[in-house]
PDB file of C-alpha atoms in Angstrom:
ATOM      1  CA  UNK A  23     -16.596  19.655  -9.710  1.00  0.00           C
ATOM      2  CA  UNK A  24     -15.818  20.720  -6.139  1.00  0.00           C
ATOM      3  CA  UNK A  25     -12.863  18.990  -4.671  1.00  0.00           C
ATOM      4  CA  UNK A  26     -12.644  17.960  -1.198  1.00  0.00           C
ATOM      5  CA  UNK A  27     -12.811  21.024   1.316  1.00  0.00           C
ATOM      6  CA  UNK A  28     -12.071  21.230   4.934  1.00  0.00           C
ATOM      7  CA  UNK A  29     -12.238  23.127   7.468  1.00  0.00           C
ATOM      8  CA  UNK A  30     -10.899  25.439   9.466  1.00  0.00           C
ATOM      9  CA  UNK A  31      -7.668  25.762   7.527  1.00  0.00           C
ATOM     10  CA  UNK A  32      -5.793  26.724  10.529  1.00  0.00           C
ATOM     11  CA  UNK A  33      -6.729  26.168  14.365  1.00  0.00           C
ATOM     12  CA  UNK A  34      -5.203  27.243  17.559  1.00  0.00           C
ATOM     13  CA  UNK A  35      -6.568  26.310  21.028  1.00  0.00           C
ATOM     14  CA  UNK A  36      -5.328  25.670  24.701  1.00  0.00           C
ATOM     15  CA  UNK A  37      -4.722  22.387  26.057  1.00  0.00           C
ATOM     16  CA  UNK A  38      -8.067  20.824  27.335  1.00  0.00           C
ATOM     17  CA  UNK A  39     -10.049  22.796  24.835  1.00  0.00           C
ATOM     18  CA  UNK A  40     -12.201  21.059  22.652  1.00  0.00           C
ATOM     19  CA  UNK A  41     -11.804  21.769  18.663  1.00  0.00           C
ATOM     20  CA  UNK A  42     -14.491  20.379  15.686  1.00  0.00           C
ATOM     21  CA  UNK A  43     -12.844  19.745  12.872  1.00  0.00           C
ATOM     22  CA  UNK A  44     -14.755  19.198   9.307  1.00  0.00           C
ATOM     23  CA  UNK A  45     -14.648  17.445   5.977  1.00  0.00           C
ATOM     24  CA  UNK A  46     -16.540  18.074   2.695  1.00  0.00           C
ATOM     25  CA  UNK A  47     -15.961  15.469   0.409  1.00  0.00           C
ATOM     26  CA  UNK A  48     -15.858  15.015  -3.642  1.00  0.00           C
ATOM     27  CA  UNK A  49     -19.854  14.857  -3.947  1.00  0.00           C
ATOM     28  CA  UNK A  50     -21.358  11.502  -4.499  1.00  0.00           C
ATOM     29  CA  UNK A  51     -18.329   9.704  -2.450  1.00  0.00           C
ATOM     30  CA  UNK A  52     -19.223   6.912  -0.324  1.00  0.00           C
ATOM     31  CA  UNK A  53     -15.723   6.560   1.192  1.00  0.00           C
ATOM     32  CA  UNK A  54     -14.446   9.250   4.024  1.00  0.00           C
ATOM     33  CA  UNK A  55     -11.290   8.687   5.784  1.00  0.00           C
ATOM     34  CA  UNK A  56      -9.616  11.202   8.053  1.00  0.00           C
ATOM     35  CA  UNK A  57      -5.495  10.838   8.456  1.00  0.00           C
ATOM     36  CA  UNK A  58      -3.290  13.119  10.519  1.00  0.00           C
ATOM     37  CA  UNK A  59       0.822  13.893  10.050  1.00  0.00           C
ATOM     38  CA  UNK A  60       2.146  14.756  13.564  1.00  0.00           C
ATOM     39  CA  UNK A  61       5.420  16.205  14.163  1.00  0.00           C
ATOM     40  CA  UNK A  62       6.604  15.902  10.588  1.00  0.00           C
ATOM     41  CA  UNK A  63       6.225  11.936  11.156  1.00  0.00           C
ATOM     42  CA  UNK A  64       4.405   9.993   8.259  1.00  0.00           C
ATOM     43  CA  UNK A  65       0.874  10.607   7.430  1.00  0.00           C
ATOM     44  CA  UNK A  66      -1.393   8.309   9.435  1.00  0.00           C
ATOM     45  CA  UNK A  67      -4.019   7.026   8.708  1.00  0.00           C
ATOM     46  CA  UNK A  68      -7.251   7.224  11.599  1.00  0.00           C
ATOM     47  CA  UNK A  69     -10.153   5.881  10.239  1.00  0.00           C
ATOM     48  CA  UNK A  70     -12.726   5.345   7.197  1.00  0.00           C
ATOM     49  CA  UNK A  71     -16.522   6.169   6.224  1.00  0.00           C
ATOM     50  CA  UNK A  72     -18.941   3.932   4.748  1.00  0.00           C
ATOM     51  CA  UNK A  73     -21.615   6.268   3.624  1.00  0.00           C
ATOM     52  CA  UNK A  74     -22.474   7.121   7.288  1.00  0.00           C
ATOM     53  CA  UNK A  75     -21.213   3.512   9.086  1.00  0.00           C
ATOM     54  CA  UNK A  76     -17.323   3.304  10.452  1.00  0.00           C
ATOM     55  CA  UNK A  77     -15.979   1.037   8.394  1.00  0.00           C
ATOM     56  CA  UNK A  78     -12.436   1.398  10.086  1.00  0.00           C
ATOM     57  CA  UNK A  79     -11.540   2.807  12.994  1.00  0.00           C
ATOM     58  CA  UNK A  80      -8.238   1.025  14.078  1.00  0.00           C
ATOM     59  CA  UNK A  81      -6.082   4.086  13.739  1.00  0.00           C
ATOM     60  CA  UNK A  82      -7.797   6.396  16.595  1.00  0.00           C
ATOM     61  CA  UNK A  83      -5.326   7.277  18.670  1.00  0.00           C
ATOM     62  CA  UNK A  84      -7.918   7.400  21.996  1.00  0.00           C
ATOM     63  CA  UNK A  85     -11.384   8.242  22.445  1.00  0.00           C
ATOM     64  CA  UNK A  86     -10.508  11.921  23.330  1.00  0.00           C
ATOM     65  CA  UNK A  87     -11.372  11.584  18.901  1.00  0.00           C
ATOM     66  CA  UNK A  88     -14.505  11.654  17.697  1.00  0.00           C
ATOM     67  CA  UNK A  89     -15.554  11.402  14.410  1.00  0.00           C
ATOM     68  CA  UNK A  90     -19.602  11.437  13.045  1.00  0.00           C
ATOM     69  CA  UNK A  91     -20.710  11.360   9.441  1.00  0.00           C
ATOM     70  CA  UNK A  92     -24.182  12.074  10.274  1.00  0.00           C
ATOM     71  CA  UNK A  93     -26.453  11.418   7.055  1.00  0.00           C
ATOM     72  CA  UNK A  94     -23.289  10.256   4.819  1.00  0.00           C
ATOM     73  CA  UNK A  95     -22.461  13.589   3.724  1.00  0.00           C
ATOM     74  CA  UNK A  96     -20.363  15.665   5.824  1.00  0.00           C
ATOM     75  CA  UNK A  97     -17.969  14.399   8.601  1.00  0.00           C
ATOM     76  CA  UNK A  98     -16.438  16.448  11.518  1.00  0.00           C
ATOM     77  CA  UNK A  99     -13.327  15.076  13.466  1.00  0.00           C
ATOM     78  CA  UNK A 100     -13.627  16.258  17.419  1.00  0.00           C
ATOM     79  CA  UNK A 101     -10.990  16.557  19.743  1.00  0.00           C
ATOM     80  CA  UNK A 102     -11.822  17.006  23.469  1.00  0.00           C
ATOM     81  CA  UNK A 103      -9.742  17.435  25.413  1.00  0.00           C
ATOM     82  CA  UNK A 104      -7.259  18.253  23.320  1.00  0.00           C
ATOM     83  CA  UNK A 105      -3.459  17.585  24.282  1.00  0.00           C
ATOM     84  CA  UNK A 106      -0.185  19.086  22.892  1.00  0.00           C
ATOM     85  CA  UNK A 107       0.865  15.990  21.061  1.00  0.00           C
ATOM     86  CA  UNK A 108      -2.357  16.630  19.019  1.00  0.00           C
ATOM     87  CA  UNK A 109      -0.962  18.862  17.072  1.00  0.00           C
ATOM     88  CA  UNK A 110      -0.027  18.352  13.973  1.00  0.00           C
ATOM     89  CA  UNK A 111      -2.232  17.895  10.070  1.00  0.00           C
ATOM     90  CA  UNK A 112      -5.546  16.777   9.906  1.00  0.00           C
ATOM     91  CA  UNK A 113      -6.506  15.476   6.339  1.00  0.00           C
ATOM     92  CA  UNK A 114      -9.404  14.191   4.715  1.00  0.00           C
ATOM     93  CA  UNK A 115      -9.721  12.112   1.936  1.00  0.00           C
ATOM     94  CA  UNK A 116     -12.770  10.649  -0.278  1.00  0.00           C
ATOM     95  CA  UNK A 117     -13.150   8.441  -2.526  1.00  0.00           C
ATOM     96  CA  UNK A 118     -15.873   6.221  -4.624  1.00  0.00           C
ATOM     97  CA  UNK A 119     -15.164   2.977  -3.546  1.00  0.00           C
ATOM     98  CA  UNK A 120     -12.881   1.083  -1.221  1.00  0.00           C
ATOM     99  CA  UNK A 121     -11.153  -0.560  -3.531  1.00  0.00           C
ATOM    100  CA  UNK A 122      -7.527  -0.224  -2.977  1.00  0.00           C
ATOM    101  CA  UNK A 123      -7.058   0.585  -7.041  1.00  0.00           C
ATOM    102  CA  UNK A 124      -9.555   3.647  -6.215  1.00  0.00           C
ATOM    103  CA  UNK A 125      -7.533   7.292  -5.812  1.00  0.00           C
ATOM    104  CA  UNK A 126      -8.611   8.626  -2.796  1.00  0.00           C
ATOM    105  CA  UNK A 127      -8.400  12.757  -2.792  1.00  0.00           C
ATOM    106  CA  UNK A 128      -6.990  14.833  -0.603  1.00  0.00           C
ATOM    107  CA  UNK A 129      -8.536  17.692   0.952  1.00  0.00           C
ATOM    108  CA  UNK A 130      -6.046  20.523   1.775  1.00  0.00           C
ATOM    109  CA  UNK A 131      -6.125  19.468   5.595  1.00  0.00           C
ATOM    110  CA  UNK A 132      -6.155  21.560   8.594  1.00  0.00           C
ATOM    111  CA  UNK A 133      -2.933  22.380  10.774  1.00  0.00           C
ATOM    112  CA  UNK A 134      -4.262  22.523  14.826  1.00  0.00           C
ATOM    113  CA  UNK A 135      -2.015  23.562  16.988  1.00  0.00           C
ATOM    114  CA  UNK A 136      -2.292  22.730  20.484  1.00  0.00           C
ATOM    115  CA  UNK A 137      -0.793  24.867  23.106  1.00  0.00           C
TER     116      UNK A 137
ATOM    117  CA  UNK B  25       2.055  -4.938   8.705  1.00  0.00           C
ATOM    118  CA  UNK B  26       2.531  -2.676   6.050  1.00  0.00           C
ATOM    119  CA  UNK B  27       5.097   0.069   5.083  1.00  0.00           C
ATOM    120  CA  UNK B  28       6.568   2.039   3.221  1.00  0.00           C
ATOM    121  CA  UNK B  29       9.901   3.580   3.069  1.00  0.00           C
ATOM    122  CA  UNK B  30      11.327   6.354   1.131  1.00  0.00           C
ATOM    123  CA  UNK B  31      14.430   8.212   1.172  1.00  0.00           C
ATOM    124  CA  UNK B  32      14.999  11.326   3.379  1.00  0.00           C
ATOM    125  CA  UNK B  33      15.465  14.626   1.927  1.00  0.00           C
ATOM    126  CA  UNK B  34      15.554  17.212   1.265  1.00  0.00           C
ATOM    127  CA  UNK B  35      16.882  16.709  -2.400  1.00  0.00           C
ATOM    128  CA  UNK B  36      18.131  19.313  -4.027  1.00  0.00           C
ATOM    129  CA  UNK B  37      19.162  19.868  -7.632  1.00  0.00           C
ATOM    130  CA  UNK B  38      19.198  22.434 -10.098  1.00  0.00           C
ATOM    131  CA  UNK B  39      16.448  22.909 -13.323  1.00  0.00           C
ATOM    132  CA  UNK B  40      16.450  20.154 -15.728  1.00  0.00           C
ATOM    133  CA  UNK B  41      18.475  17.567 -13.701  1.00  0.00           C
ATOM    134  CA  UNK B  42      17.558  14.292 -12.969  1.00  0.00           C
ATOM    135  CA  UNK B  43      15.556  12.910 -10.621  1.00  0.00           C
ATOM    136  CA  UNK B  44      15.193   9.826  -8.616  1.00  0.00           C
ATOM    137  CA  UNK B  45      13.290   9.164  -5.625  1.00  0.00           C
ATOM    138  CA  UNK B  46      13.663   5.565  -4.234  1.00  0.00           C
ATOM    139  CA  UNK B  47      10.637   4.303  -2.061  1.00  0.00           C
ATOM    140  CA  UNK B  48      10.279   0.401  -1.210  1.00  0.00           C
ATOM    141  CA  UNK B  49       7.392  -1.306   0.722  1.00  0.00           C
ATOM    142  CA  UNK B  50       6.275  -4.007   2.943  1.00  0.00           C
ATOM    143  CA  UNK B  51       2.803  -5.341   2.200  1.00  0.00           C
ATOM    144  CA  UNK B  52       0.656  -8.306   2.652  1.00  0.00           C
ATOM    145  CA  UNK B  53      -1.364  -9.176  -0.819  1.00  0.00           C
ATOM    146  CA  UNK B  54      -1.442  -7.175  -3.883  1.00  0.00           C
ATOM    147  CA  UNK B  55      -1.207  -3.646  -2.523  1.00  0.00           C
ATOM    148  CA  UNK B  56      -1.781  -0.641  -5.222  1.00  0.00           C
ATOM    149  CA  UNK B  57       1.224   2.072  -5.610  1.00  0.00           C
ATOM    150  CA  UNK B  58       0.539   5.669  -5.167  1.00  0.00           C
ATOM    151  CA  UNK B  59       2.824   8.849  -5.306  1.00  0.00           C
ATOM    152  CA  UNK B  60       1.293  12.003  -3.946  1.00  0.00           C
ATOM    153  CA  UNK B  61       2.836  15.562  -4.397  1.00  0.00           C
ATOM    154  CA  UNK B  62       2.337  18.177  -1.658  1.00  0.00           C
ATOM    155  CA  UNK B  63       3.059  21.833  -3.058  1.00  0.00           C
ATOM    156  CA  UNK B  64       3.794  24.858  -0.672  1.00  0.00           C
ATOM    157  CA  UNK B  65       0.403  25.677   1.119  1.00  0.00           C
ATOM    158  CA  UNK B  66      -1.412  22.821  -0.783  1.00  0.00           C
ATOM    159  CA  UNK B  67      -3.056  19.951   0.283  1.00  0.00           C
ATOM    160  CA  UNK B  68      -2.106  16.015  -1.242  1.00  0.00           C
ATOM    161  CA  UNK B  69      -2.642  15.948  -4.786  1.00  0.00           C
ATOM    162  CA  UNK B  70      -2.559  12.394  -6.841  1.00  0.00           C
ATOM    163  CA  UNK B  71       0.541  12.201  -8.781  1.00  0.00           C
ATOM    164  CA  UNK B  72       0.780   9.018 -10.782  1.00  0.00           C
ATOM    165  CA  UNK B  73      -0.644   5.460  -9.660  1.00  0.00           C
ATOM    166  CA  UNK B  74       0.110   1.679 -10.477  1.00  0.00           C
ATOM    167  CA  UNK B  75      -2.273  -1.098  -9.767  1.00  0.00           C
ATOM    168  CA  UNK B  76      -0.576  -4.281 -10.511  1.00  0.00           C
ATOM    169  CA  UNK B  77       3.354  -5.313 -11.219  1.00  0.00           C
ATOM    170  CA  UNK B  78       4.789  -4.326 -14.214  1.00  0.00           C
ATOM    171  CA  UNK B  79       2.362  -1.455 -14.286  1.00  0.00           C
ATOM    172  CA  UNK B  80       3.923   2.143 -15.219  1.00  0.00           C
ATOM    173  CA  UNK B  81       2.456   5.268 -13.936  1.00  0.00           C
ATOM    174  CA  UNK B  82       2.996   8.610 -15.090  1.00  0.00           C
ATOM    175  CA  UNK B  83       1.939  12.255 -15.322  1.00  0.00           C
ATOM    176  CA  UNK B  84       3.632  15.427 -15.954  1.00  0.00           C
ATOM    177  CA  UNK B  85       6.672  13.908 -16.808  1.00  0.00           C
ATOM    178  CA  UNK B  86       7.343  11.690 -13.872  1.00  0.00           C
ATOM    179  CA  UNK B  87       7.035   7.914 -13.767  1.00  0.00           C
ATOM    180  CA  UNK B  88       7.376   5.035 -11.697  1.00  0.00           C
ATOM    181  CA  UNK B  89       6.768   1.248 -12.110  1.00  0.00           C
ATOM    182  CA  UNK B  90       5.454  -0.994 -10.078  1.00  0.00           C
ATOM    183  CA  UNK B  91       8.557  -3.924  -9.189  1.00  0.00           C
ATOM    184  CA  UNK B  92       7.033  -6.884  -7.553  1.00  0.00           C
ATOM    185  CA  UNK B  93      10.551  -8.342  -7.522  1.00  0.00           C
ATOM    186  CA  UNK B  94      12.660  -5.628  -5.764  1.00  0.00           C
ATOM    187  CA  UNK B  95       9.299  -4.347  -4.017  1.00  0.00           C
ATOM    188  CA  UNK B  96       9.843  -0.408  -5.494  1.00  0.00           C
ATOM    189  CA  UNK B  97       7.949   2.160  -7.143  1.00  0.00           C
ATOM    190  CA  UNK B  98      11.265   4.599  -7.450  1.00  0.00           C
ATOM    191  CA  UNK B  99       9.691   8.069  -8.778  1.00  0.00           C
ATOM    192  CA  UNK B 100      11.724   9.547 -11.923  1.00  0.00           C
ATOM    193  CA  UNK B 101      11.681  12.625 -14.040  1.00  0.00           C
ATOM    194  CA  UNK B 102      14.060  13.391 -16.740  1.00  0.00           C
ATOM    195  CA  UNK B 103      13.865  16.978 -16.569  1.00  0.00           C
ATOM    196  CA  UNK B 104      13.149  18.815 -13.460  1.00  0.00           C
ATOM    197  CA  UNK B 105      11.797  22.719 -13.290  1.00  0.00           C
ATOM    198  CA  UNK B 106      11.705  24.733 -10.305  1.00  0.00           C
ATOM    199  CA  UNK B 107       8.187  24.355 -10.244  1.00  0.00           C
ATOM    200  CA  UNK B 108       8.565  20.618  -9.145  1.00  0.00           C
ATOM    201  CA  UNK B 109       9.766  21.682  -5.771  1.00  0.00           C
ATOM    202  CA  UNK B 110       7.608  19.963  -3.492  1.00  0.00           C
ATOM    203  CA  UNK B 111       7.168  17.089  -0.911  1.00  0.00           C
ATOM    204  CA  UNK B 112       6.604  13.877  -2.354  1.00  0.00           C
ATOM    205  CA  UNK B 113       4.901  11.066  -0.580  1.00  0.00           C
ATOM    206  CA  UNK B 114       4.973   7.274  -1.485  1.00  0.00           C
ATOM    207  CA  UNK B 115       1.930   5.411  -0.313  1.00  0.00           C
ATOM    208  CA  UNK B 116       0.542   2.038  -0.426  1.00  0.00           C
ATOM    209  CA  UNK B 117      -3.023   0.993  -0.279  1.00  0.00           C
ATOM    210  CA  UNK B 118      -3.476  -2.979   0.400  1.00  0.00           C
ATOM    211  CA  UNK B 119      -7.403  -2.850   2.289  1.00  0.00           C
ATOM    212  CA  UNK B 120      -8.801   0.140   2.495  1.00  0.00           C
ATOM    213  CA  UNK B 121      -6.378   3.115   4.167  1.00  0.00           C
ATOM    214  CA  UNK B 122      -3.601   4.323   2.483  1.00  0.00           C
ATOM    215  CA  UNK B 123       0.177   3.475   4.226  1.00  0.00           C
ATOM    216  CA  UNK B 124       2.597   6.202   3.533  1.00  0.00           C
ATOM    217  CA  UNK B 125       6.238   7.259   3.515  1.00  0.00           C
ATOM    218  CA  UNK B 126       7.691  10.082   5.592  1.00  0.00           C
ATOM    219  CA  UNK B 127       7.413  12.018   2.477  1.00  0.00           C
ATOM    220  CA  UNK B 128      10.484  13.514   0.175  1.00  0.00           C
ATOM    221  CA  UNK B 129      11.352  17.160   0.073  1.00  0.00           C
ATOM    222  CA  UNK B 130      12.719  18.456  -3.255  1.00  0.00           C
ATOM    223  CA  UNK B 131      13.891  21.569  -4.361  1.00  0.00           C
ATOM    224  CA  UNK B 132      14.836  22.854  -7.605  1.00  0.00           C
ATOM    225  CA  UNK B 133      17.049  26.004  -8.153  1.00  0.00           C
ATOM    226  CA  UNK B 134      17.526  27.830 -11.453  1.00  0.00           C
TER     227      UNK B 134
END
């Protein structure tokens, strides 16, 4: 079974570019959350995927982020315009339910860097 | 809110030592306990999980338990190889979103 995949792996772009991040998760998984490490800070959590409804959104830094799960399958994270202190890890996680005693699983993430 | 705090690094310590990694938390309710392990040029993989107090994870030779009491999940191993040199990340789930420590680098000479 596929794990979660993501991608680009790596992505470099100007300040006020716009980048597209996206997420493949475990098939069958409900649950999509996106979470970003900046700066070597903790991982933070930015928002979570009901099928294709936002359950949670509280952790969006600003609404230069948007994400879409169109159809409850894929999701892609875009930045625009994008600003140095957006660099950092993007990660994506799935998981088949909400519960908090589910594992949720990691996608390899993507490093942007933001010049 | 929640947290989750967990000692800086990096640790280092050579092959078969023992480890301890200390991590404590701040939750409202019954959160679950998760420790993740980041390998060079690898994304978060699950390492062990416990889902109530008392409860012990382990996997590969690592295990924590759950402390209501002292609110820890300390991560031990017994025996440490060189191939356990990694970030490890203490996390918390208590809703839906994980909360996680600033993550624990460990390395592990021959």
């Amino acid at each position: 079974e596929a794990g979660v995949t993501q991608f680009p792996s790596h992505s470099v772009i100007e300040k006020g570019q716009t980048v597209t991040l996206r997420c493949d998760p475990i098939s069958g998984h409900d649950n999509l959350y996106w979470y970003r490490r900046v700066m070597g800070k903790e991982i933070k959590f930015l928002l979570h995927f009901v099928k294709e409804s936002k359950q949670d959104e509280s952790g969006m830094p600003n609404n230069r982020f948007l994400a879409e799960r169109t159809g409850g399958t894929y999701s892609t994270l875009k930045v625009q315009p994008a600003e140095l202190e957006d660099s950092g890890v993007y990660f994506c996680a799935s998981s088949a339910t909400a519960a908090r005693t589910d594992t949720q699983y990691f996608g390899p993430g993507t490093r942007l860097t933001v010049l | 809110g929640n947290s989750v705090t967990q000692m800086e690094g990096p640790v280092t310590l050579s092959e078969e030592a023992f480890l301890t990694i200390n991590c404590t938390y701040t939750a409202t309710g019954y959160p679950s306990l998760f420790w993740y392990v980041q390998y060079p040029g690898e994304g978060l993989q699950l390492l062990l999980k416990a889902t109530k107090a008392d409860d012990k994870g382990s996997n590969k030779g690592f295990e924590a338990t759950y402390r209501k009491e002292t609110t820890s999940f300390h991560l031990e191993k017994g025996s440490v190889q060189v191939s356990d040199s990694a970030v490890y990340f203490c996390a918390l789930n208590a809703g839906n979103m994980l909360t996680f420590g600033g993550g624990t680098r460990l390395m592990v000479k021959p």
